[in-house]
Short mmCIF file of C-alpha atoms in Angstrom, two decimals:
data_model
loop_
_atom_site.label_atom_id
_atom_site.label_comp_id
_atom_site.label_asym_id
_atom_site.label_seq_id
_atom_site.Cartn_x
_atom_site.Cartn_y
_atom_site.Cartn_z
CA THR A 1 0.03 -0.06 -0.18
CA ASP A 2 1.58 3.44 -0.99
CA LEU A 3 0.74 6.51 0.80
CA LEU A 4 0.87 9.55 -1.21
CA THR A 5 1.04 13.34 0.56
CA ILE A 6 -0.12 16.11 -1.51
CA THR A 7 -0.15 19.79 -0.36
CA SER A 8 1.92 23.09 -0.67
CA PHE A 9 4.47 24.28 0.65
CA ASP A 10 2.63 26.72 2.76
CA ARG A 11 2.90 26.62 7.08
CA MET A 12 5.56 23.58 6.54
CA THR A 13 7.13 23.08 9.70
CA ARG A 14 11.24 21.78 9.72
CA THR A 15 9.40 18.73 11.84
CA ARG A 16 8.94 15.00 10.53
CA GLU A 17 5.48 12.97 10.73
CA PRO A 18 6.42 10.35 13.52
CA THR A 19 7.18 7.10 11.88
CA ILE A 20 4.54 4.67 12.34
CA GLU A 21 6.05 1.47 13.27
CA SER A 22 3.47 -1.00 12.52
CA LEU A 23 2.19 0.57 9.20
CA PHE A 24 5.49 0.46 7.32
CA PRO A 25 8.39 -1.98 7.58
CA ARG A 26 11.47 -1.05 8.09
CA GLY A 27 13.78 0.48 5.63
CA THR A 28 10.60 0.87 3.11
CA PHE A 29 10.66 4.39 3.19
CA THR A 30 13.51 6.96 3.25
CA SER A 31 11.59 9.92 5.41
CA ARG A 32 8.29 10.95 6.51
CA PRO A 33 6.38 14.00 5.29
CA PHE A 34 6.90 17.07 6.98
CA LYS A 35 4.18 18.84 9.22
CA PHE A 36 2.26 21.51 8.68
CA LYS A 37 0.95 24.26 11.22
CA ASN A 38 -3.07 24.50 11.02
CA LYS A 39 -3.38 22.73 7.99
CA PRO A 40 -6.35 20.06 8.49
CA ILE A 41 -5.20 16.61 7.03
CA ILE A 42 -7.81 14.71 4.67
CA VAL A 43 -7.48 11.27 3.95
CA LEU A 44 -8.81 9.71 0.83
CA THR A 45 -9.01 6.01 -0.30
CA ALA A 46 -9.99 4.10 -3.61
CA ARG A 47 -10.17 0.62 -4.26
CA VAL A 48 -10.49 -0.65 -0.67
CA HIS A 49 -12.52 -3.96 -1.65
CA PRO A 50 -11.81 -5.33 -5.20
CA GLY A 51 -15.66 -4.70 -6.67
CA GLU A 52 -14.65 -0.48 -6.32
CA VAL A 53 -13.61 -0.17 -9.70
CA GLN A 54 -15.48 3.27 -9.84
CA SER A 55 -13.15 4.61 -7.11
CA SER A 56 -10.71 4.30 -9.37
CA PHE A 57 -11.91 6.63 -11.83
CA ILE A 58 -12.64 9.14 -9.28
CA LEU A 59 -9.78 8.96 -7.60
CA GLU A 60 -7.91 9.72 -10.58
CA GLY A 61 -10.23 12.87 -11.40
CA PHE A 62 -9.82 14.04 -8.22
CA LEU A 63 -5.66 13.79 -8.84
CA ASP A 64 -6.05 15.30 -12.35
CA PHE A 65 -7.81 18.31 -10.36
CA ILE A 66 -5.75 18.60 -7.54
CA LEU A 67 -2.66 18.36 -9.18
CA ASP A 68 -3.48 20.94 -12.07
CA THR A 69 -1.02 23.93 -11.30
CA GLN A 70 -3.26 26.22 -13.48
CA ASN A 71 -6.63 26.01 -11.51
CA PRO A 72 -7.06 28.24 -8.66
CA GLN A 73 -9.79 26.30 -6.63
CA ALA A 74 -7.24 23.80 -6.34
CA GLU A 75 -4.34 25.89 -5.59
CA GLU A 76 -6.50 27.37 -2.51
CA LEU A 77 -7.01 23.27 -1.26
CA ARG A 78 -3.37 22.71 -1.51
CA LYS A 79 -2.63 25.91 0.12
CA ASN A 80 -5.42 25.16 3.11
CA PHE A 81 -5.16 21.47 3.38
CA VAL A 82 -2.56 18.78 3.31
CA PHE A 83 -4.08 15.16 1.36
CA LYS A 84 -3.24 11.68 2.36
CA ILE A 85 -4.18 9.66 -0.43
CA VAL A 86 -4.03 5.80 -0.13
#
């Protein structure tokens, strides 16, 4: 399982998120993401169960939207929230 963090550099601290020992095997990642001050975290998941094919398309559409550097709405969301995508 992969975990993707999407946000902007606004309100980024120098502190990193703590390691979750039981979640990731040792040596499978280089470092944890940075923490952000006063920035809520939104967790999105897709394809938790094999029959949830439609969620793949919805998540792909969300990624296309939130990563669009020309979209002011997406920019504002990245500035104000941290998105964790599983």
